[in-house]
mmCIF file of C-alpha atoms in Angstrom:
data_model
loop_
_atom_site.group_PDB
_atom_site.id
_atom_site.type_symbol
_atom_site.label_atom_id
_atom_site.label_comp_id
_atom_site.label_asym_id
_atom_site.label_seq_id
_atom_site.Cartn_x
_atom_site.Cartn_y
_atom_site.Cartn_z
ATOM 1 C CA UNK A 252 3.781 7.909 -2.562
ATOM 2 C CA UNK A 253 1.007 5.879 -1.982
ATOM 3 C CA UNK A 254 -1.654 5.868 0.784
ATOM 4 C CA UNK A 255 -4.160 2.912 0.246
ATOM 5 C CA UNK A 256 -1.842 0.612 -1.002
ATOM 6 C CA UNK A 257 1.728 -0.237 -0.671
ATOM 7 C CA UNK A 258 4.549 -1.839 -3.157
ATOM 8 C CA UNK A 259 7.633 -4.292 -1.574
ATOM 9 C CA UNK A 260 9.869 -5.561 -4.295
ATOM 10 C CA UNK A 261 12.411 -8.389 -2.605
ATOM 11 C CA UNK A 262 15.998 -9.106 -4.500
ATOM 12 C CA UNK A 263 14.531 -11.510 -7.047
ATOM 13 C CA UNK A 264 12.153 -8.970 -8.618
ATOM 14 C CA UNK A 265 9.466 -9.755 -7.008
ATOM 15 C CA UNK A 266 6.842 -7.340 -5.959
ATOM 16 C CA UNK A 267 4.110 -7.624 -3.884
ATOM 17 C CA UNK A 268 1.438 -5.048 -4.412
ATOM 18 C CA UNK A 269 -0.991 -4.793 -1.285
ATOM 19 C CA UNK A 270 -4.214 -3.577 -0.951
ATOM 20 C CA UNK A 271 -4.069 -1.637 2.186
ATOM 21 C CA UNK A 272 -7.175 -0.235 3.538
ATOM 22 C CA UNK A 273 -7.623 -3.042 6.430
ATOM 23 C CA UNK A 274 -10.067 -1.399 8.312
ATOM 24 C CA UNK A 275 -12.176 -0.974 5.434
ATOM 25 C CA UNK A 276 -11.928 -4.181 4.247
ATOM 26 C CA UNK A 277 -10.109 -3.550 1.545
ATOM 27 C CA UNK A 278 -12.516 -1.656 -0.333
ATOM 28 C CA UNK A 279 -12.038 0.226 -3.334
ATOM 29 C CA UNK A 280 -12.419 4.115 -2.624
ATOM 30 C CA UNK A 281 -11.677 6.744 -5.541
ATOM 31 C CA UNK A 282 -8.121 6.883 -4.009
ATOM 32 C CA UNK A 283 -7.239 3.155 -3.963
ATOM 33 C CA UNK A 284 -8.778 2.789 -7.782
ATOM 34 C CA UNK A 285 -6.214 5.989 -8.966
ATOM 35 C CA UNK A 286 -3.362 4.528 -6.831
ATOM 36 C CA UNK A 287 -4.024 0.876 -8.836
ATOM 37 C CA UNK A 288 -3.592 2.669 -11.491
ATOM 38 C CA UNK A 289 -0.629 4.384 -11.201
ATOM 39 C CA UNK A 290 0.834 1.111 -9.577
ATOM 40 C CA UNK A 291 0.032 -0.652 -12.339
ATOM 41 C CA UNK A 292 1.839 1.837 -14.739
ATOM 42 C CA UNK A 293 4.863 1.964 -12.495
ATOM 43 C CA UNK A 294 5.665 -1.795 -12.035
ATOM 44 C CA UNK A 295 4.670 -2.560 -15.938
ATOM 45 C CA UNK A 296 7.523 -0.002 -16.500
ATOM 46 C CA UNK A 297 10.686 -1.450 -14.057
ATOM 47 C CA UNK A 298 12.896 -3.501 -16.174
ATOM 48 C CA UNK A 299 14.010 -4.892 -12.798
ATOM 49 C CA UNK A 300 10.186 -6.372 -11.396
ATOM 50 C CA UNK A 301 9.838 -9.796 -12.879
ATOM 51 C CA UNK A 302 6.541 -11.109 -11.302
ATOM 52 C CA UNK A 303 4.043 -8.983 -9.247
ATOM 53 C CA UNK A 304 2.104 -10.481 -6.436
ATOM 54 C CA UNK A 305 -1.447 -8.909 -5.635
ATOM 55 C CA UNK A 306 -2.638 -9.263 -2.584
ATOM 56 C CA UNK A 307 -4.637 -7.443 0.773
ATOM 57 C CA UNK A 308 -3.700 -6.529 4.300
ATOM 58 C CA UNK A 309 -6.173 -7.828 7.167
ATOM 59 C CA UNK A 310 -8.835 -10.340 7.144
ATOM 60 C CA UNK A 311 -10.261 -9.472 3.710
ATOM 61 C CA UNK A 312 -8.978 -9.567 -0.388
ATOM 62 C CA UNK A 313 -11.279 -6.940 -1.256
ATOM 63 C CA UNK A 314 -14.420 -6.047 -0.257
ATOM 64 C CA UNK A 315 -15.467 -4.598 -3.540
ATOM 65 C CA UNK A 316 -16.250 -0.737 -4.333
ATOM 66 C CA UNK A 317 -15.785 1.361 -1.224
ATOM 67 C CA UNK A 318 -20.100 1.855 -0.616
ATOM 68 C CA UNK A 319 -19.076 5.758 0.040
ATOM 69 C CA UNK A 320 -17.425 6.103 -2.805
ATOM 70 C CA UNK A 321 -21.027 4.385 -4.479
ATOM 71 C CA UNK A 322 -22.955 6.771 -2.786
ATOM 72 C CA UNK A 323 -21.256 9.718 -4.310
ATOM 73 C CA UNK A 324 -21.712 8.508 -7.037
ATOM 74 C CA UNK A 325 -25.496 8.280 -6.746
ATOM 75 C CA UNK A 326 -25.640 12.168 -5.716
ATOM 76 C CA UNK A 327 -23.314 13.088 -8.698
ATOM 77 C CA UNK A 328 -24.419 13.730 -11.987
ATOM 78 C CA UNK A 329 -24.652 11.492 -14.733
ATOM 79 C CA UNK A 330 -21.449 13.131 -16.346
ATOM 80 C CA UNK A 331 -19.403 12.672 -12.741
ATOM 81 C CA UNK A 332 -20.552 8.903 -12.841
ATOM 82 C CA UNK A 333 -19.461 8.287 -16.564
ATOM 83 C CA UNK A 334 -15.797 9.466 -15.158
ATOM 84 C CA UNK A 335 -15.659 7.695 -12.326
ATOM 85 C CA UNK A 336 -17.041 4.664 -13.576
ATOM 86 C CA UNK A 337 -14.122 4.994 -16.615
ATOM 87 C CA UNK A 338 -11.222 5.100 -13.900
ATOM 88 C CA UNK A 339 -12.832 2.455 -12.364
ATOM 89 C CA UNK A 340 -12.756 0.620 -15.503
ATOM 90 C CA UNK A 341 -9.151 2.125 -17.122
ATOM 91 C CA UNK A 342 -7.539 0.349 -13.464
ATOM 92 C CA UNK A 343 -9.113 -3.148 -14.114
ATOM 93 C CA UNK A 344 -7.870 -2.604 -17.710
ATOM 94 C CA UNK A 345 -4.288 -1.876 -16.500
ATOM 95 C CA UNK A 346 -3.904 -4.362 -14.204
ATOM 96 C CA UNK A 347 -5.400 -7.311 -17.008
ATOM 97 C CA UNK A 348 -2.760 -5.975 -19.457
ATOM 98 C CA UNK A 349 0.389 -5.409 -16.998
ATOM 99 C CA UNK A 350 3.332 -7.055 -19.075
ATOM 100 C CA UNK A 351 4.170 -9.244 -16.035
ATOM 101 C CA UNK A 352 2.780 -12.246 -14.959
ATOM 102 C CA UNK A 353 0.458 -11.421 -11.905
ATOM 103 C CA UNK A 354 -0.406 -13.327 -9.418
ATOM 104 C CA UNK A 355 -3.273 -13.271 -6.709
ATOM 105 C CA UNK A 356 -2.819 -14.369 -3.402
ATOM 106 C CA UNK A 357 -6.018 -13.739 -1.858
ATOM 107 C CA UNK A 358 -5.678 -13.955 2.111
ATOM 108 C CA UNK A 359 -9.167 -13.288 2.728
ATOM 109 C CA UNK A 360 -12.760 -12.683 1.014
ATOM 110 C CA UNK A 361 -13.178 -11.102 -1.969
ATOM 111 C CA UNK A 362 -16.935 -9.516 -2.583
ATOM 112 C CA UNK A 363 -18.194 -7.937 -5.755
ATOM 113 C CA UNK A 364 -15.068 -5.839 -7.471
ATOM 114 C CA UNK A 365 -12.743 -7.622 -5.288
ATOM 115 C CA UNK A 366 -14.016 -11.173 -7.424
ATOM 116 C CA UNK A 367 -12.616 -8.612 -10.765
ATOM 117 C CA UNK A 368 -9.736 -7.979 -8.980
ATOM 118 C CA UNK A 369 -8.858 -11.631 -8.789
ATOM 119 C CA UNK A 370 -10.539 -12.453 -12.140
ATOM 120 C CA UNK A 371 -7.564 -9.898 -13.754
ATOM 121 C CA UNK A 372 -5.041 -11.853 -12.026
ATOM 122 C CA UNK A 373 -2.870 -14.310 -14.336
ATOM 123 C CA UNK A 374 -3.658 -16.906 -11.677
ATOM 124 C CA UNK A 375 -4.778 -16.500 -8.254
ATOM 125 C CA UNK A 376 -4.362 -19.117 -5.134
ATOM 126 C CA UNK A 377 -6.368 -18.347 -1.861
ATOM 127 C CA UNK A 378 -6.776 -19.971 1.403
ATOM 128 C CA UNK A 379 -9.185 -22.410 1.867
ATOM 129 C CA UNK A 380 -11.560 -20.684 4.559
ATOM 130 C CA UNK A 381 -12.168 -17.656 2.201
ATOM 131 C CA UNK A 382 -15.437 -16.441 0.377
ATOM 132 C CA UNK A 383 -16.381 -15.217 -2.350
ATOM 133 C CA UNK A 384 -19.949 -13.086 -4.225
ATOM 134 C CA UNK A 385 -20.937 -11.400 -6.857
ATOM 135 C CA UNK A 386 -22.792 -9.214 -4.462
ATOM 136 C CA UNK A 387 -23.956 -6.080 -6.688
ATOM 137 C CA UNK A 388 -27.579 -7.423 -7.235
ATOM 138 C CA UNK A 389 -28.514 -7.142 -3.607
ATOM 139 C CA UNK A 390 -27.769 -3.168 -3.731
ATOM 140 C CA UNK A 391 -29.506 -2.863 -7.128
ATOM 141 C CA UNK A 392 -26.171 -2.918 -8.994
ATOM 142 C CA UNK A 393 -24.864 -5.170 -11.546
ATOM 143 C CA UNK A 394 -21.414 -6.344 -11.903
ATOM 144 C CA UNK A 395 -20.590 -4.049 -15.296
ATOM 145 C CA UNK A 396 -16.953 -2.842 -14.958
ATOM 146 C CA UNK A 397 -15.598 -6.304 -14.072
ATOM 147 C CA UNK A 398 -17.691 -8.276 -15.741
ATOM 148 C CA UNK A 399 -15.563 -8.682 -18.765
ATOM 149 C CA UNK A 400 -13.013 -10.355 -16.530
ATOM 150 C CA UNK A 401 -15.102 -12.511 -14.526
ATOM 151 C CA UNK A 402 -16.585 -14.078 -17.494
ATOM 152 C CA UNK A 403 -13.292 -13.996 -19.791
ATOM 153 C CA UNK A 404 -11.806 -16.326 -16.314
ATOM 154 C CA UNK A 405 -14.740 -18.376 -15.659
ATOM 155 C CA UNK A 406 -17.204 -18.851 -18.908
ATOM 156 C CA UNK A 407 -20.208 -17.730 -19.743
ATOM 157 C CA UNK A 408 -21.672 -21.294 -18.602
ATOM 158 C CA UNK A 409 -20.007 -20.748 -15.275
ATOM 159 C CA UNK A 410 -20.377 -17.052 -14.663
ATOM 160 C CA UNK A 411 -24.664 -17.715 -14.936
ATOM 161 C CA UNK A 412 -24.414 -19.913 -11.569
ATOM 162 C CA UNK A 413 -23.404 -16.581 -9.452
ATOM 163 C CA UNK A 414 -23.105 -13.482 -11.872
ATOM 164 C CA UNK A 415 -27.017 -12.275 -11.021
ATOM 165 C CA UNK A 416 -27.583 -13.806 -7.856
ATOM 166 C CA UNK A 417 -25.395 -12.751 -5.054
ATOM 167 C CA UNK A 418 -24.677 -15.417 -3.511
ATOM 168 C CA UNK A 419 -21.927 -16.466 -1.685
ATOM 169 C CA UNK A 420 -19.231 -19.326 -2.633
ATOM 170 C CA UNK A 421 -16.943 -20.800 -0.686
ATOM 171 C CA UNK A 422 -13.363 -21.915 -2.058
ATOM 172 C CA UNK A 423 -13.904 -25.310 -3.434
ATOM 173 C CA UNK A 424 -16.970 -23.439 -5.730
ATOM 174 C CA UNK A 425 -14.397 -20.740 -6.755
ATOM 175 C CA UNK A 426 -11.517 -23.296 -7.419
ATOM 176 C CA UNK A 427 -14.853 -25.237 -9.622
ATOM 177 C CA UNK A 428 -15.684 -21.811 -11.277
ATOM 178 C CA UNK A 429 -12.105 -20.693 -12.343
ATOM 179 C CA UNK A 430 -11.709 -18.276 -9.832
ATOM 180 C CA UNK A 431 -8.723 -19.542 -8.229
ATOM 181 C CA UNK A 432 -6.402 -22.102 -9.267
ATOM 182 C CA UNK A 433 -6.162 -23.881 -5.908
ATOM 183 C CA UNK A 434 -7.290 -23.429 -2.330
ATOM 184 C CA UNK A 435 -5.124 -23.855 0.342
ATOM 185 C CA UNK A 436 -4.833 -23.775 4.010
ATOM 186 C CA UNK A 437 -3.787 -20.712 5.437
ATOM 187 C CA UNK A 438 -0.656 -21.586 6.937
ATOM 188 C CA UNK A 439 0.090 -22.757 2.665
ATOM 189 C CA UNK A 440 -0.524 -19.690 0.787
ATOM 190 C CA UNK A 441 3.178 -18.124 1.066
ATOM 191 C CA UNK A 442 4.354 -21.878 -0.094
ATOM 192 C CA UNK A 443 1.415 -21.994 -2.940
ATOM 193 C CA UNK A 444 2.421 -18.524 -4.103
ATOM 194 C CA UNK A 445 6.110 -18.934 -4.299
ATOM 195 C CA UNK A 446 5.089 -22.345 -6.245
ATOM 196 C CA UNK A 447 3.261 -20.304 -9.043
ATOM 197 C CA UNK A 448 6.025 -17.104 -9.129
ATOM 198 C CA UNK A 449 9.507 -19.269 -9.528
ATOM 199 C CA UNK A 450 9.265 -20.636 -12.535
ATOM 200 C CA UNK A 451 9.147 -17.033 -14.024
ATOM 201 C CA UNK A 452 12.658 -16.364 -12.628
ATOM 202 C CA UNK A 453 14.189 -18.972 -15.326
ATOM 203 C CA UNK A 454 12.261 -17.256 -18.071
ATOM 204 C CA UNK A 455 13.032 -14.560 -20.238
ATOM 205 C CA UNK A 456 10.973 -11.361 -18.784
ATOM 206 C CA UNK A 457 10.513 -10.085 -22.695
ATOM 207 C CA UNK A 458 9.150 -13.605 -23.888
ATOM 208 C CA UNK A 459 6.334 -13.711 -21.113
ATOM 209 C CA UNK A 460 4.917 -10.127 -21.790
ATOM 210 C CA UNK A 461 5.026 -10.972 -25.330
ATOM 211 C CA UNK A 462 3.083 -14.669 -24.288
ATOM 212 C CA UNK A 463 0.903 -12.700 -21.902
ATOM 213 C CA UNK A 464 -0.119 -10.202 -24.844
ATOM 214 C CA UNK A 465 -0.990 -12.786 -26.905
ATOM 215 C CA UNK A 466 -3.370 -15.192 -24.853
ATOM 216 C CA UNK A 467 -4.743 -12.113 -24.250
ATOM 217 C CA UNK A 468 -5.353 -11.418 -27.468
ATOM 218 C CA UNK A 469 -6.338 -14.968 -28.474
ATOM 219 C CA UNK A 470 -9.299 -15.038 -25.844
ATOM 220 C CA UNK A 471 -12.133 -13.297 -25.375
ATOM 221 C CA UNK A 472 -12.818 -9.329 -26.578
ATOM 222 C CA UNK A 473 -12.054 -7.096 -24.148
ATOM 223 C CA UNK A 474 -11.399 -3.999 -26.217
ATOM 224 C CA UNK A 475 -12.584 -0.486 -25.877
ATOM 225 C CA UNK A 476 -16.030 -0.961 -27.340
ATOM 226 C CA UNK A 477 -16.341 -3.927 -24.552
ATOM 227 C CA UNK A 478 -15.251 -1.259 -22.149
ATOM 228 C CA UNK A 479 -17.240 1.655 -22.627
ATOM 229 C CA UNK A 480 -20.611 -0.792 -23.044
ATOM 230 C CA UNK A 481 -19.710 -1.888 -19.039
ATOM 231 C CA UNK A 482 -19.040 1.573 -18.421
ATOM 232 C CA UNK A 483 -22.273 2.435 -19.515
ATOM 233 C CA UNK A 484 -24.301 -0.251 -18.221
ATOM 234 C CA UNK A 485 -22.809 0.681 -14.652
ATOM 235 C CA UNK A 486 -23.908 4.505 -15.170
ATOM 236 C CA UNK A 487 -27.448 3.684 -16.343
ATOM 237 C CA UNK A 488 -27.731 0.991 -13.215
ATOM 238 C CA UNK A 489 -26.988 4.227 -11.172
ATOM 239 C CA UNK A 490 -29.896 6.089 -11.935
ATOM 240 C CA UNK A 491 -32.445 3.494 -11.373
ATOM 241 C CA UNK A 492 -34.642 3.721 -8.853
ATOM 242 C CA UNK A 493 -33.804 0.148 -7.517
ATOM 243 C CA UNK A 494 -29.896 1.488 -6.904
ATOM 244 C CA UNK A 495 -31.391 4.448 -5.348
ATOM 245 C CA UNK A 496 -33.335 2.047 -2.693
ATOM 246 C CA UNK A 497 -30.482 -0.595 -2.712
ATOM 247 C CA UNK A 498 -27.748 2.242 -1.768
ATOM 248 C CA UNK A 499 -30.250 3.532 0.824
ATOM 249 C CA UNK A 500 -31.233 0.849 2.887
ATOM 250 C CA UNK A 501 -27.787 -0.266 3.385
ATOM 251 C CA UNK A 502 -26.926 2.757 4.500
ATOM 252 C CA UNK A 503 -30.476 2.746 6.990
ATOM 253 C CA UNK A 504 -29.359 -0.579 7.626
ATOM 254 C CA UNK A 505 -32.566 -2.286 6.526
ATOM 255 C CA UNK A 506 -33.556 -4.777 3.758
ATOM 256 C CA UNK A 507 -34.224 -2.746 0.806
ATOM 257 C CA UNK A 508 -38.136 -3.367 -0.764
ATOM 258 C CA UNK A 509 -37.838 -5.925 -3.046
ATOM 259 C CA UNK A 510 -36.007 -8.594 -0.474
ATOM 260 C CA UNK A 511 -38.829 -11.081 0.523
ATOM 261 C CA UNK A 512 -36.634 -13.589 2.254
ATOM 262 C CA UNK A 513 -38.020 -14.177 5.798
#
């Protein structure tokens, strides 16, 4: 049923929904963003699925949008990119808004949309040796899709320290920033994650979906007008010329023009 990721649901109700594209890093193609969705949909919808773990195969969490999947984009035409930039956006939205608590357990680094993949998570635990960027500027992009998320998790305040600058964090800065809930050492994260999804198995499954909807609804906007302005913003970032040179030299392997570091 499913090709880039893959669902495991033990006797308690548990499932664990892996992203499973290890040799790409975990990287968010067109495929993987559909299949997200259509997980999402599925596990919001079995009575029997109490909690839903969310979490990546190999060395990394997510590596952020699949950089073949951004360079279609860049040859498509602005109409193309408004759609794929909505399904993009409509899969973040699903997974903020599943009616079960989620949980991230993020084995590995999480770069760019793989930070909004954690940011939609209830509450997300990783291991201690991970890291973690906001890493669109450096290609010319900006973080538009997810950055509703990231800055309804960490705060305006916090979000300015790395939301423009691509720089990398380690775990102690995203534990600081409200990334993650706790760090842990690798050989901890099954014990850390277990810690966060039992005390959901004494509650009643209707009463947290109904307490999910409304802290969600208590915090900040994140409603349709919220979305299409990201979806926007990410469309018109595609057809500036610094995307165009960002895109390329990654792809030439070469620092784009405007990086002056030495």
């Amino acid at each position: 049923m499913f090709e880039t990721i893959s669902i495991s649901t033990d006797l308690r109700g548990v499932a664990t929904l892996t992203l499973n594209r290890p040799e790409k890093h975990n990287a968010m193609s067109a495929q993987m963003i559909a299949e997200l969705t259509r997980a999402a949909a599925q596990l919001g919808e079995t009575n029997d699925v109490r909690v839903v773990v969310l979490t990546g195969a190999g060395k990394s969490f997510c590596a952020g949008g699949d950089l073949g999947w951004m360079q279609a984009q860049m040859a498509a035409d602005p109409e193309t990119r408004f759609v794929e930039a909505r399904k993009l956006a409509e899969m973040l939205n699903a997974l903020n808004t599943l009616p079960k608590p989620l949980i991230g357990a993020l084995q590995g680094n999480a770069f760019g949309g793989g930070v909004g993949m954690a940011s939609v998570c209830d509450v997300a635990v990783g291991v201690d040796s991970l890291k973690m960027g906001l890493t669109e500027t450096r290609l010319g992009l900006i973080p538009a899709t997810i950055g509703p998320y990231v800055i309804a998790r960490m705060g305006e305040a916090r979000a300015r320290r790395v939301f423009m600058s691509a720089r990398l964090f380690d775990a102690a800065e995203a534990v600081d920033l409200g990334l993650l809930a706790r760090a842990v050492p690798a050989d901890e994260l099954y014990a850390a994650i277990e810690a966060e999804v039992l005390p959901y198995l004494s509650c009643a499954p209707g009463a947290v979906a109904s307490a999910k909807a409304l802290v969600r609804d208590l915090g900040p906007r994140i409603d349709d007008a919220v979305i299409d302005h990201t979806i926007r913003a990410l469309v018109d970032r595609w057809e500036t010329d610094e995307a165009r040179e960002g895109i390329g030299a990654f792809f030439d392997k070469r620092k784009p023009a405007w990086n002056s570091k030495v």
